Coordinates of C-alpha atoms in Angstrom, one line a residue:
Chain V
M1 CA 42.2 10.4 -25.7
N2 CA 44.7 8.0 -27.4
N3 CA 46.6 7.1 -24.2
E4 CA 47.0 3.0 -25.8
T5 CA 47.1 4.0 -29.1
T6 CA 49.8 2.0 -30.7
T7 CA 50.4 4.7 -33.5
N8 CA 50.0 7.9 -33.4
E9 CA 49.0 8.0 -37.0
N10 CA 46.4 5.6 -37.3
I11 CA 42.9 6.0 -35.2
I12 CA 42.0 2.2 -35.6
N13 CA 44.6 -0.6 -35.0
I14 CA 43.0 -3.8 -35.1
K15 CA 45.1 -6.9 -34.9
D16 CA 44.2 -10.8 -35.3
L17 CA 40.3 -10.0 -34.8
K18 CA 38.3 -12.9 -34.4
K19 CA 34.5 -12.9 -33.8
K20 CA 32.0 -16.2 -34.1
Y21 CA 28.8 -15.9 -34.5
D22 CA 26.0 -16.6 -32.3
D23 CA 25.9 -20.4 -32.9
G24 CA 29.4 -20.9 -31.8
Q25 CA 30.9 -22.2 -34.8
T26 CA 30.8 -19.9 -37.7
A27 CA 33.5 -17.3 -38.3
A28 CA 32.0 -13.7 -38.7
L29 CA 35.4 -12.5 -38.1
D30 CA 38.8 -14.6 -38.7
G31 CA 41.8 -12.5 -37.7
V32 CA 41.0 -9.3 -39.1
D33 CA 43.8 -6.8 -39.3
L34 CA 43.2 -3.3 -40.3
E35 CA 44.5 0.3 -39.8
I36 CA 43.1 3.6 -40.6
R37 CA 44.7 6.8 -40.0
K38 CA 42.8 10.2 -38.6
G39 CA 40.7 11.7 -41.1
E40 CA 41.1 9.1 -43.6
F41 CA 37.8 8.2 -46.0
V42 CA 37.3 4.1 -46.0
S43 CA 34.7 2.1 -48.0
L44 CA 34.6 -1.5 -46.7
M45 CA 33.1 -3.9 -48.8
G46 CA 32.1 -7.4 -49.3
P47 CA 28.7 -9.7 -49.7
S48 CA 26.1 -10.5 -47.2
G49 CA 27.3 -12.3 -44.5
S50 CA 31.3 -11.6 -44.9
G51 CA 31.5 -9.5 -42.3
K52 CA 31.1 -6.0 -42.4
T53 CA 28.3 -4.9 -40.0
T54 CA 30.2 -7.1 -37.7
L55 CA 33.6 -5.0 -37.5
L56 CA 31.9 -2.1 -38.1
N57 CA 30.0 -2.6 -34.9
M58 CA 33.5 -3.5 -32.8
I59 CA 35.1 -0.6 -33.8
G60 CA 32.4 1.2 -32.2
A61 CA 32.3 -0.9 -29.6
L62 CA 28.8 -1.7 -29.9
D63 CA 30.1 -5.3 -29.8
S64 CA 33.2 -7.3 -28.5
A65 CA 35.5 -9.4 -30.0
E66 CA 36.7 -13.1 -28.3
E67 CA 40.3 -13.0 -29.8
G68 CA 43.2 -9.8 -31.2
S69 CA 43.2 -6.6 -30.5
I70 CA 41.4 -3.2 -30.9
I71 CA 42.2 0.2 -30.8
V72 CA 40.5 3.0 -31.4
A73 CA 40.7 6.6 -30.7
G74 CA 42.9 5.2 -28.1
H75 CA 40.5 3.4 -25.9
N76 CA 41.3 -0.4 -25.8
L77 CA 38.0 -2.3 -27.4
M78 CA 39.5 -5.6 -25.9
E79 CA 38.6 -4.1 -22.6
K80 CA 35.3 -5.7 -20.2
K81 CA 33.7 -2.3 -19.2
D82 CA 31.1 0.2 -20.3
F83 CA 31.9 2.3 -24.0
S84 CA 29.3 4.4 -23.6
S85 CA 31.5 7.7 -22.8
F86 CA 33.6 6.5 -25.7
R87 CA 30.8 6.2 -28.2
S88 CA 29.4 9.4 -27.2
K89 CA 32.7 11.3 -27.5
E90 CA 34.6 9.3 -30.6
I91 CA 31.7 7.8 -32.7
G92 CA 29.1 8.5 -35.2
F93 CA 26.9 6.1 -36.5
I94 CA 24.6 6.3 -39.7
F95 CA 22.7 3.6 -40.0
Q96 CA 20.9 2.1 -43.3
F97 CA 17.9 3.1 -41.7
H98 CA 17.4 6.8 -40.1
N99 CA 16.1 5.2 -36.8
L100 CA 14.8 8.1 -36.0
I101 CA 12.7 8.4 -33.2
P102 CA 9.3 9.3 -34.3
N103 CA 7.5 11.5 -31.8
L104 CA 9.9 13.7 -31.6
T105 CA 10.6 16.7 -34.3
V106 CA 13.8 16.7 -36.3
S107 CA 15.2 19.0 -33.8
E108 CA 15.0 17.1 -30.9
N109 CA 16.0 13.5 -33.0
V110 CA 19.3 15.6 -33.2
Q111 CA 19.5 16.6 -29.4
I112 CA 19.4 12.2 -28.0
P113 CA 23.3 12.1 -28.1
M114 CA 23.7 15.2 -26.5
L115 CA 21.7 14.6 -23.4
E116 CA 24.7 12.0 -22.5
T117 CA 26.6 15.4 -22.3
D118 CA 27.0 18.6 -19.7
I119 CA 25.7 20.7 -22.7
Q120 CA 23.1 23.4 -21.8
D121 CA 19.6 22.8 -23.2
E122 CA 19.4 26.0 -25.3
E123 CA 23.2 25.3 -26.5
M124 CA 21.7 21.5 -27.4
A125 CA 19.0 23.2 -29.5
K126 CA 21.4 26.0 -31.1
R127 CA 23.9 23.5 -32.0
A128 CA 21.2 20.6 -33.5
N129 CA 19.2 23.8 -35.5
K130 CA 23.1 25.0 -37.4
L131 CA 23.7 21.7 -38.0
L132 CA 20.3 20.7 -39.4
E133 CA 20.7 24.6 -41.6
S134 CA 23.8 23.4 -43.1
L135 CA 22.4 20.1 -44.1
N136 CA 19.5 22.0 -45.8
L137 CA 16.8 21.0 -43.2
G138 CA 16.1 24.6 -41.6
N139 CA 13.4 24.7 -42.5
K140 CA 12.1 21.3 -41.3
V141 CA 13.3 21.5 -37.5
D142 CA 10.2 21.4 -35.9
Q143 CA 8.9 18.4 -37.9
V144 CA 8.5 15.1 -36.8
P145 CA 10.2 12.9 -39.5
T146 CA 7.4 10.8 -40.4
K147 CA 7.0 14.3 -42.6
L148 CA 9.9 14.3 -44.0
S149 CA 11.3 12.6 -47.4
G150 CA 13.5 9.2 -47.2
G151 CA 16.5 11.7 -47.9
E152 CA 15.4 14.4 -45.7
R153 CA 15.3 11.5 -42.8
Q154 CA 18.8 10.4 -43.5
R155 CA 20.0 13.7 -43.6
V156 CA 18.7 13.9 -39.8
A157 CA 20.2 10.6 -39.4
I158 CA 23.6 12.6 -40.1
A159 CA 23.1 15.7 -37.9
R160 CA 22.4 12.8 -35.1
A161 CA 25.7 11.1 -35.9
L162 CA 28.1 14.7 -36.1
V163 CA 26.3 16.7 -33.5
N164 CA 28.8 15.2 -30.3
H165 CA 31.9 16.0 -33.2
P166 CA 32.8 12.6 -33.0
S167 CA 36.0 12.1 -34.8
I168 CA 35.0 8.9 -36.3
I169 CA 32.0 8.5 -38.6
L170 CA 30.9 4.8 -39.2
A171 CA 28.5 4.4 -42.2
D172 CA 26.9 0.6 -42.6
E173 CA 25.0 1.1 -45.7
P174 CA 23.7 4.8 -45.8
T175 CA 22.6 4.7 -49.0
G176 CA 21.2 1.3 -49.0
S177 CA 17.5 2.6 -48.5
L178 CA 17.3 5.0 -50.7
D179 CA 17.3 5.8 -54.6
S180 CA 20.2 6.6 -56.6
T181 CA 19.7 10.4 -56.6
T182 CA 19.2 10.7 -53.5
G183 CA 22.0 8.4 -52.4
D184 CA 24.3 10.7 -54.2
I185 CA 23.3 13.9 -52.5
I186 CA 24.0 11.7 -49.0
L187 CA 27.1 10.8 -50.5
N188 CA 28.2 14.1 -51.4
I189 CA 27.5 15.5 -47.8
L190 CA 29.5 12.9 -46.1
R191 CA 32.8 13.2 -48.5
E192 CA 32.2 16.7 -47.7
I193 CA 31.9 17.0 -44.0
H194 CA 35.0 14.2 -44.4
Q195 CA 37.0 16.6 -46.0
K196 CA 35.4 19.7 -44.0
E197 CA 36.0 18.4 -40.7
N198 CA 38.7 16.2 -41.1
V199 CA 36.3 13.4 -39.5
T200 CA 37.8 9.6 -40.0
L201 CA 35.0 7.9 -42.1
L202 CA 34.2 4.2 -42.6
L203 CA 31.3 3.3 -44.7
V204 CA 30.1 0.1 -45.7
T205 CA 28.6 -0.2 -49.0
H206 CA 27.3 -3.1 -51.9
E207 CA 28.0 -0.8 -54.4
P208 CA 31.5 -0.4 -55.9
Y209 CA 31.1 3.2 -57.1
V210 CA 30.2 4.4 -53.9
A211 CA 33.3 2.7 -52.6
D212 CA 35.5 4.5 -55.4
M213 CA 34.3 7.2 -53.8
A214 CA 37.1 6.7 -50.9
D215 CA 40.5 7.6 -50.3
R216 CA 41.1 3.7 -49.4
K217 CA 38.7 0.5 -50.4
I218 CA 38.9 -2.5 -48.3
S219 CA 37.5 -6.3 -49.1
L220 CA 35.9 -8.2 -46.8
M221 CA 35.4 -11.9 -47.2
D222 CA 34.2 -14.7 -44.9
G223 CA 35.6 -12.5 -42.0
K224 CA 39.0 -11.8 -43.5
I225 CA 40.6 -9.4 -45.6
K226 CA 41.5 -9.5 -48.7
Chain H
M1 CA 15.6 19.7 -24.7
K2 CA 15.4 18.2 -21.7
F3 CA 15.4 14.9 -20.3
R4 CA 12.4 14.9 -18.9
S5 CA 9.9 16.1 -21.7
L6 CA 11.7 13.0 -23.3
I7 CA 10.4 11.0 -21.0
I8 CA 7.1 12.5 -21.1
K9 CA 6.5 12.6 -24.7
N10 CA 7.3 8.5 -24.7
I11 CA 4.5 7.9 -22.7
F12 CA 1.8 9.5 -25.3
R13 CA 3.9 7.8 -28.3
N14 CA 1.0 5.4 -28.1
K15 CA -1.9 6.9 -26.8
T16 CA -4.3 4.3 -26.5
R17 CA -2.2 1.9 -24.9
S18 CA -1.3 4.6 -22.3
L19 CA -4.6 5.3 -21.7
L20 CA -6.4 2.3 -21.1
A21 CA -3.2 1.6 -18.6
I22 CA -3.7 4.8 -16.5
L23 CA -7.8 4.2 -16.5
G24 CA -6.7 0.9 -15.5
I25 CA -4.0 2.5 -12.5
A26 CA -6.3 5.2 -11.8
L27 CA -9.6 2.6 -11.3
G28 CA -7.6 0.8 -8.6
V29 CA -6.2 4.2 -6.9
A30 CA -9.7 5.7 -7.2
T31 CA -11.0 2.4 -5.1
I32 CA -8.4 2.9 -2.7
L33 CA -9.5 6.2 -2.0
G34 CA -12.9 6.0 -2.3
L35 CA -12.9 3.2 0.4
G36 CA -10.7 5.4 2.6
L37 CA -13.2 7.5 2.4
V38 CA -15.9 6.1 3.0
T39 CA -14.6 4.3 6.1
G40 CA -12.8 6.9 7.3
G41 CA -16.1 8.8 7.0
L42 CA -18.2 5.9 8.5
A43 CA -15.4 6.1 11.0
A44 CA -15.9 9.6 11.6
S45 CA -20.2 9.6 11.5
T46 CA -19.8 6.5 14.2
Q47 CA -17.8 8.5 16.5
Q48 CA -20.4 11.5 16.0
A49 CA -23.3 9.2 16.5
L50 CA -22.1 7.7 19.5
T51 CA -20.7 10.8 21.1
A52 CA -16.6 11.1 22.4
D53 CA -18.3 12.1 25.9
A54 CA -19.5 8.4 26.4
A55 CA -19.5 7.0 30.1
D56 CA -16.2 4.9 30.5
F57 CA -18.0 2.2 32.5
T58 CA -21.3 1.8 34.8
V59 CA -21.9 1.3 38.2
I60 CA -24.5 -1.2 39.0
S61 CA -25.6 -2.7 42.5
G62 CA -24.4 -5.8 43.7
T63 CA -21.0 -8.2 42.9
S64 CA -19.0 -8.3 40.2
G65 CA -20.5 -11.6 39.5
G66 CA -23.9 -9.9 38.6
G67 CA -23.3 -7.3 36.6
G68 CA -24.7 -5.7 33.5
G69 CA -23.2 -4.1 30.7
P70 CA -23.4 -0.3 30.2
D71 CA -27.0 -0.8 29.6
G72 CA -27.3 -2.3 32.8
A73 CA -30.9 -2.9 33.0
S74 CA -30.2 -7.0 34.6
G75 CA -29.6 -6.2 38.4
G76 CA -27.3 -8.3 40.6
G77 CA -28.2 -9.3 44.3
A78 CA -26.6 -7.2 45.8
P79 CA -27.7 -6.9 50.0
G80 CA -29.8 -4.2 50.6
G81 CA -30.8 -4.0 47.5
S82 CA -34.4 -1.9 46.5
G83 CA -37.6 -3.7 44.8
S84 CA -37.1 -1.5 41.4
P85 CA -38.6 -1.7 38.1
G86 CA -38.2 -4.8 36.5
G87 CA -36.8 -6.3 39.4
Q88 CA -33.4 -4.3 39.3
Q89 CA -31.6 -3.9 42.7
L90 CA -31.3 0.0 42.5
I91 CA -29.3 2.6 44.3
N92 CA -29.5 5.7 46.4
Q93 CA -28.9 8.6 44.6
T94 CA -26.8 9.7 47.7
T95 CA -24.0 7.6 45.8
I96 CA -23.9 9.6 43.0
S97 CA -22.6 12.4 44.7
E98 CA -20.1 10.2 46.8
I99 CA -18.6 8.4 43.4
Q100 CA -18.7 12.1 42.3
Q101 CA -16.0 13.0 45.1
I102 CA -13.5 9.8 44.3
S103 CA -10.6 11.2 42.3
G104 CA -10.2 10.7 38.8
V105 CA -14.3 10.7 38.2
G106 CA -14.9 13.3 35.8
T107 CA -18.9 13.0 35.3
A108 CA -20.9 10.5 37.7
A109 CA -25.0 10.1 36.7
G110 CA -27.7 8.3 37.8
V111 CA -29.9 6.2 35.3
L112 CA -32.9 5.0 36.4
R113 CA -34.5 2.6 33.3
T114 CA -37.7 0.2 33.1
N115 CA -39.8 -1.2 30.7
V116 CA -43.2 -0.5 29.5
D117 CA -46.1 -1.9 27.1
L118 CA -46.7 0.6 25.1
N119 CA -50.1 -0.6 23.7
D120 CA -50.2 0.4 20.2
T121 CA -53.5 -0.5 18.6
S122 CA -54.8 2.2 21.6
T123 CA -53.5 4.9 19.0
N124 CA -55.5 8.0 18.7
S125 CA -54.8 9.2 15.8
S126 CA -57.5 12.2 15.9
T127 CA -55.5 13.9 18.9
N128 CA -52.2 12.2 17.3
S129 CA -51.4 10.4 20.5
T130 CA -50.9 7.4 22.3
S131 CA -52.6 5.6 25.0
S132 CA -50.4 3.3 26.8
S133 CA -50.7 1.3 29.4
T134 CA -47.6 0.7 31.6
S135 CA -46.2 -1.9 33.4
S136 CA -43.4 -1.1 34.6
T137 CA -44.2 -0.1 38.2
S138 CA -42.2 -0.8 41.2
G139 CA -42.6 -4.6 42.0
S140 CA -43.1 -6.3 39.0
S141 CA -41.3 -9.7 38.9
N142 CA -39.7 -8.8 36.0
G143 CA -39.4 -5.9 33.5
N144 CA -41.0 -8.1 30.5
S145 CA -44.1 -8.7 32.4
G146 CA -47.1 -6.0 32.8
Q147 CA -50.6 -5.3 32.1
G148 CA -52.7 -6.6 28.9
Q149 CA -51.5 -10.5 29.1
G150 CA -52.9 -12.4 26.5
N151 CA -52.5 -9.2 23.4
F152 CA -49.7 -8.5 21.3
Q153 CA -47.0 -6.7 23.8
M154 CA -44.5 -4.1 22.2
M155 CA -41.9 -3.6 25.3
Y156 CA -40.2 -0.3 25.4
S157 CA -37.5 1.0 27.6
V158 CA -38.1 4.0 29.0
I159 CA -34.8 5.8 30.2
G160 CA -34.6 8.6 33.2
I161 CA -31.6 10.5 32.8
D162 CA -30.8 14.2 33.2
S163 CA -31.2 16.2 30.0
S164 CA -27.5 17.2 30.6
N165 CA -26.1 14.0 31.1
L166 CA -27.5 12.0 27.9
G167 CA -24.2 11.8 25.8
L168 CA -23.1 9.8 28.7
D169 CA -25.5 7.2 27.7
D170 CA -24.8 7.7 24.0
I171 CA -27.9 9.5 23.2
V172 CA -27.8 11.7 20.7
I173 CA -30.8 13.6 19.5
I174 CA -31.0 13.3 16.1
N175 CA -33.9 15.3 15.3
G176 CA -35.4 18.2 17.3
T177 CA -34.4 19.0 20.9
S178 CA -33.7 17.7 24.3
F179 CA -36.6 17.4 26.9
S180 CA -36.5 20.8 28.9
N181 CA -39.1 20.2 31.7
D182 CA -41.1 17.0 32.9
N183 CA -44.2 17.1 30.5
Q184 CA -41.1 16.0 27.3
V185 CA -39.7 13.0 26.2
I186 CA -37.7 12.4 23.8
I187 CA -38.5 8.7 21.5
G188 CA -36.0 6.8 20.3
E189 CA -35.6 6.1 16.1
M190 CA -36.8 3.1 16.5
A191 CA -39.5 3.0 18.8
A192 CA -40.6 6.3 16.9
Q193 CA -40.7 4.2 13.8
S194 CA -42.9 1.4 15.2
L195 CA -45.2 3.9 16.7
N196 CA -45.4 6.5 14.1
K197 CA -44.8 8.7 16.6
T198 CA -42.1 11.9 15.6
V199 CA -41.6 15.3 16.9
G200 CA -44.5 17.3 18.0
D201 CA -46.7 14.3 19.1
T202 CA -47.9 13.1 22.5
I203 CA -47.3 10.1 24.0
I204 CA -49.2 8.8 27.1
L205 CA -47.7 7.1 29.6
S206 CA -48.8 6.0 33.4
N207 CA -52.3 7.8 32.1
Q208 CA -49.7 11.1 31.9
T209 CA -49.1 12.8 28.5
F210 CA -45.8 13.9 27.5
T211 CA -45.2 16.1 24.3
I212 CA -42.1 14.4 22.1
V213 CA -39.5 17.5 21.7
G214 CA -37.0 15.2 19.8
T215 CA -35.8 11.6 18.5
Y216 CA -32.8 10.0 19.2
E217 CA -30.3 7.1 17.7
T218 CA -27.8 5.4 20.6
G219 CA -26.5 2.6 17.8
N220 CA -28.3 0.4 20.7
F221 CA -31.2 -1.6 19.5
Q222 CA -32.7 -2.0 22.8
D223 CA -32.2 1.8 23.6
D224 CA -33.7 3.2 20.2
R225 CA -36.5 1.4 20.9
G226 CA -37.3 2.9 24.1
I227 CA -38.4 6.8 25.2
V228 CA -35.9 8.8 27.2
M229 CA -37.3 11.2 30.1
S230 CA -36.1 13.2 33.0
L231 CA -35.0 11.0 35.3
G232 CA -37.1 12.9 38.4
K233 CA -40.0 12.4 36.6
L234 CA -39.1 8.4 36.0
Q235 CA -38.7 8.2 39.7
S236 CA -41.8 10.0 40.3
L237 CA -44.2 7.7 37.5
T238 CA -42.2 4.7 39.2
G239 CA -42.5 5.9 42.8
N240 CA -38.4 5.0 43.0
T241 CA -37.5 8.6 44.6
D242 CA -34.1 9.0 44.7
M243 CA -32.8 5.9 43.4
V244 CA -31.0 4.6 40.3
S245 CA -30.9 1.8 38.3
L246 CA -26.7 2.5 37.2
I247 CA -24.6 5.2 37.4
L248 CA -23.2 6.2 34.3
V249 CA -19.3 7.1 35.2
K250 CA -16.7 9.1 32.6
A251 CA -13.1 9.4 34.0
A252 CA -11.6 12.6 34.2
N253 CA -9.0 13.7 31.5
G254 CA -5.4 10.9 32.3
T255 CA -7.3 8.9 34.3
D256 CA -7.1 5.1 33.6
A257 CA -10.9 4.1 33.6
N258 CA -10.0 0.7 34.8
T259 CA -8.2 1.6 37.6
L260 CA -11.3 4.1 38.3
A261 CA -13.9 1.3 38.4
D262 CA -11.4 -0.8 40.6
T263 CA -11.3 1.9 43.4
I264 CA -15.2 2.3 43.4
E265 CA -15.7 -1.3 43.8
S266 CA -13.4 -1.3 46.4
K267 CA -14.9 1.5 48.0
Y268 CA -18.5 -0.2 48.3
P269 CA -17.5 -4.3 48.5
D270 CA -20.6 -6.5 47.7
E271 CA -22.3 -3.5 47.3
L272 CA -21.5 -2.0 43.8
S273 CA -20.2 -3.7 40.9
T274 CA -18.8 -2.3 37.7
S275 CA -19.0 -2.9 34.3
T276 CA -16.4 -2.1 31.2
S277 CA -17.7 -4.2 28.7
L278 CA -17.6 -3.3 25.1
S279 CA -19.4 0.0 24.8
G280 CA -20.9 1.0 21.0
M281 CA -17.8 2.7 20.1
E282 CA -16.5 -0.1 20.8
R283 CA -18.9 -2.7 19.1
M284 CA -18.5 -0.2 16.0
N285 CA -15.2 -0.2 15.9
N286 CA -15.0 -3.8 15.6
G287 CA -17.5 -3.7 12.9
L288 CA -15.0 -0.7 11.3
E289 CA -11.4 -3.4 11.6
I290 CA -13.7 -5.4 9.4
I291 CA -14.5 -3.3 7.0
E292 CA -10.9 -1.6 7.0
S293 CA -9.6 -5.4 6.6
G294 CA -11.9 -6.0 3.7
S295 CA -10.5 -2.3 2.4
W296 CA -6.8 -3.6 2.2
A297 CA -7.8 -7.0 1.0
V298 CA -9.0 -4.9 -2.1
T299 CA -6.2 -2.1 -1.7
L300 CA -3.8 -5.6 -2.2
L301 CA -5.5 -6.7 -5.0
T302 CA -5.6 -3.6 -6.7
L303 CA -2.0 -3.4 -6.3
L304 CA -1.4 -6.4 -7.7
I305 CA -3.4 -6.2 -10.7
G306 CA -1.7 -2.8 -11.1
S307 CA 1.2 -3.8 -10.9
I308 CA 0.4 -6.2 -14.1
V309 CA -1.1 -3.1 -15.8
V310 CA 2.5 -0.9 -15.6
I311 CA 5.0 -4.1 -16.3
V312 CA 2.8 -5.3 -19.6
T313 CA 2.3 -1.6 -20.8
M314 CA 6.1 -0.7 -19.9
V315 CA 7.3 -4.3 -21.7
K316 CA 5.1 -3.9 -24.3
S317 CA 6.7 0.0 -25.0
V318 CA 10.2 -1.7 -24.4
V319 CA 9.6 -4.2 -27.0
E320 CA 8.4 -1.7 -29.7
R321 CA 11.2 0.4 -29.4
T322 CA 13.8 -2.0 -29.3
R323 CA 15.6 -0.8 -32.1
E324 CA 15.5 2.5 -30.7
I325 CA 16.9 1.4 -27.7
G326 CA 19.9 -0.1 -29.5
V327 CA 20.4 3.6 -31.5
L328 CA 19.9 5.4 -28.1
K329 CA 23.1 3.1 -27.1
A330 CA 25.0 3.4 -30.7
V331 CA 24.6 7.2 -29.9
G332 CA 26.1 7.3 -26.6
W333 CA 23.4 7.0 -24.5
T334 CA 24.7 4.6 -20.8
S335 CA 22.4 1.6 -19.5
K336 CA 21.8 4.3 -16.7
R337 CA 20.0 6.7 -18.6
I338 CA 18.2 4.0 -20.5
L339 CA 16.8 2.4 -17.2
T340 CA 16.1 5.9 -15.5
M341 CA 14.0 6.8 -18.6
I342 CA 11.9 3.9 -18.6
M343 CA 11.6 4.0 -15.3
G344 CA 10.6 7.9 -15.5
E345 CA 7.9 7.0 -18.3
S346 CA 6.5 4.3 -15.7
L347 CA 6.7 6.5 -12.5
V348 CA 4.3 9.4 -15.1
L349 CA 2.0 7.0 -16.1
A350 CA 1.4 6.1 -12.7
L351 CA 1.4 9.9 -11.4
I352 CA -1.0 10.8 -14.1
A353 CA -3.2 7.6 -13.1
A354 CA -2.9 8.6 -9.7
V355 CA -4.6 12.4 -10.5
V356 CA -6.9 10.8 -12.6
G357 CA -7.8 7.9 -9.9
I358 CA -8.2 10.8 -7.3
V359 CA -10.5 12.8 -9.5
I360 CA -12.7 9.5 -10.4
G361 CA -12.7 8.7 -6.8
V362 CA -13.7 11.9 -5.1
G363 CA -15.8 12.1 -7.9
I364 CA -18.1 9.0 -7.0
V365 CA -17.7 9.4 -3.4
E366 CA -19.2 12.5 -4.1
I367 CA -21.9 11.7 -6.0
I368 CA -23.1 8.9 -3.9
S369 CA -22.6 11.4 -0.8
I370 CA -25.2 14.0 -3.0
A371 CA -27.4 11.5 -4.0
Q372 CA -27.4 10.1 0.0
L373 CA -26.6 6.7 -1.9
I374 CA -25.1 6.0 1.4
R375 CA -26.8 7.8 4.3
G376 CA -25.8 9.5 7.3
I377 CA -21.6 9.6 6.0
E378 CA -19.8 12.0 5.3
P379 CA -16.5 11.0 2.9
A380 CA -13.7 11.8 5.8
F381 CA -11.1 13.6 3.4
S382 CA -7.6 13.8 5.2
A383 CA -4.0 14.6 3.4
V384 CA -3.2 11.1 4.8
L385 CA -5.4 9.6 2.6
F386 CA -4.6 11.3 -0.8
L387 CA -0.8 11.0 0.4
E388 CA -1.4 6.9 0.4
A389 CA -3.0 7.1 -2.6
L390 CA -0.3 8.9 -4.3
G391 CA 2.3 6.2 -2.5
V392 CA 0.3 3.4 -4.1
A393 CA 0.6 5.0 -8.2
I394 CA 4.1 5.8 -7.2
F395 CA 4.6 2.3 -6.0
L396 CA 2.9 0.8 -9.0
G397 CA 4.8 3.1 -11.2
I398 CA 8.3 1.4 -9.2
I399 CA 7.4 -1.7 -9.2
G400 CA 6.1 -2.4 -13.0
G401 CA 8.9 0.0 -14.1
I402 CA 11.7 -1.9 -12.4
Y403 CA 11.7 -5.5 -14.8
P404 CA 10.8 -3.5 -18.4
A405 CA 13.4 -1.0 -17.2
Y406 CA 15.9 -3.5 -16.4
R407 CA 15.1 -5.1 -19.4
A408 CA 15.9 -2.5 -21.6
S409 CA 19.0 -1.3 -20.0
K410 CA 20.3 -5.1 -20.7
L411 CA 19.9 -5.2 -24.3
S412 CA 22.8 -5.8 -26.4
P413 CA 23.1 -2.8 -28.5
T414 CA 23.8 -5.3 -31.6
E415 CA 21.0 -7.1 -31.3
A416 CA 18.7 -4.8 -30.4
L417 CA 20.0 -2.6 -34.0
R418 CA 18.9 -6.8 -35.7
Y419 CA 15.9 -6.2 -34.4
E420 CA 12.9 -6.2 -36.6

């Protein structure tokens, strides 16, 4: 890890990153420069279509840029190669919609990312269940997601994102589909994880009060950081 | 959690669709298996019916050009041939011993054949015997002429052969026993039906009463309309002492029948000829080949339909799970693992279908067999057939899974996550 990072303190280094939408005309990202330190909690705000999710996907190596440079946890993401292993080890994604697999139990859903690792079956279950207990879901491990509330499902999704001990959590409007009370619970969990685990947290949100919880706020407008 | 557990769980996410797919493939497998069992059973029954120890060729009097088939009823024009039933050129029985001495001859047996007109209207029902007029005495100009001209005539073959050599002439006892003395005969299945005779009845030939002790079949229409008695008795009845119509020869193990036939012909130039025309077994095998060709055509059609069923099922499954596949990529799954997962699902689906198909196939064939809907055919169970059925299912699983699995593995994670 960190074999190509330019700055030891920064876990994310982005310079003049450019990306166009599928139409080839409209700029999704139009020269983004961004540095995020290891363990930092950063919120990313901006209106719809401003490029928030595109930037998040690029940091998570789900999408690739056309120009510029992007180095995350020492990996040069401008290289043309498979970044599955990078995502497995370094990134934990939390989506607005939990995207849990409905026919698997809560515990099995959390174990899914570990199937790409060398962890033994028993250890997988143990680790998943311990994590779920810490998120007050210890009594739900054998249930299927359809039996859970929205907040519980999002907590399962958080557990899934954390299970491989990533260095960065990318949360794309994690409270967007929840009521405010449940949303606050989720935000508190994320903040607690950030503090305890010293994990870097990049959170995309529309809500100013959510953004205010972060160490640093970044606004994106028309593919540029303001 | 094990990866294989995930694969199995995924198959039954949409139970109705998976069960329909399993049923579709299973019916294909059952069809292939059922056809294989019946075709194999047909071949086995044929072999059993025609006996494995049938003669390889027939030796008849005359030159090659005038030879008949193994049934050898027609004769050639060999010099010095004796007058015979049906105008045949007969062979002296001493020739059988000579042929038996030739190296490579396993068994040689003489057969005397003639035709008779059994006047069915004279059947004495009270004694359950049949009065008949024989027309097949020596000197008749042809085997089909006889007494009772102007009346309806039913010509039947009468075959004289030692009971120990019945197998050489494809004669298989299907009811009763073989004859053990000169007063007993066995009757062909078709003759028994047309004469309304069965084991224990009597029949009169040349004013002599014979007891029917068995019924037989040969697979040959002409011979199945016949009566078989001991060679000596028929020789006596027809006045052809020590003469036979033909000699059946079976080559010894390891001897080429064609070479042996050539040897015999060269030893008796202008006197004997041999015929290796299609035996009953070969004729039947030709028929079986046609059935097997049809069976393969059905198999190919099944493979095509089965492949489409698997492809449609798996593509629908992948489309439904597009967003989920995006999440799997986001959490670090490689394209290879996603491809393996979908291929695994396709294979397991096909394997389950194979098991169901084998059960259905065997069940249907057993029911048909027990209900005797196809008489005389025992299903031919073999490990090879089951492995073929399994192989077909695995083939379907692979072919049907390739495209959906490839498609899933190549999904762009961002597009997959955006999928509604």
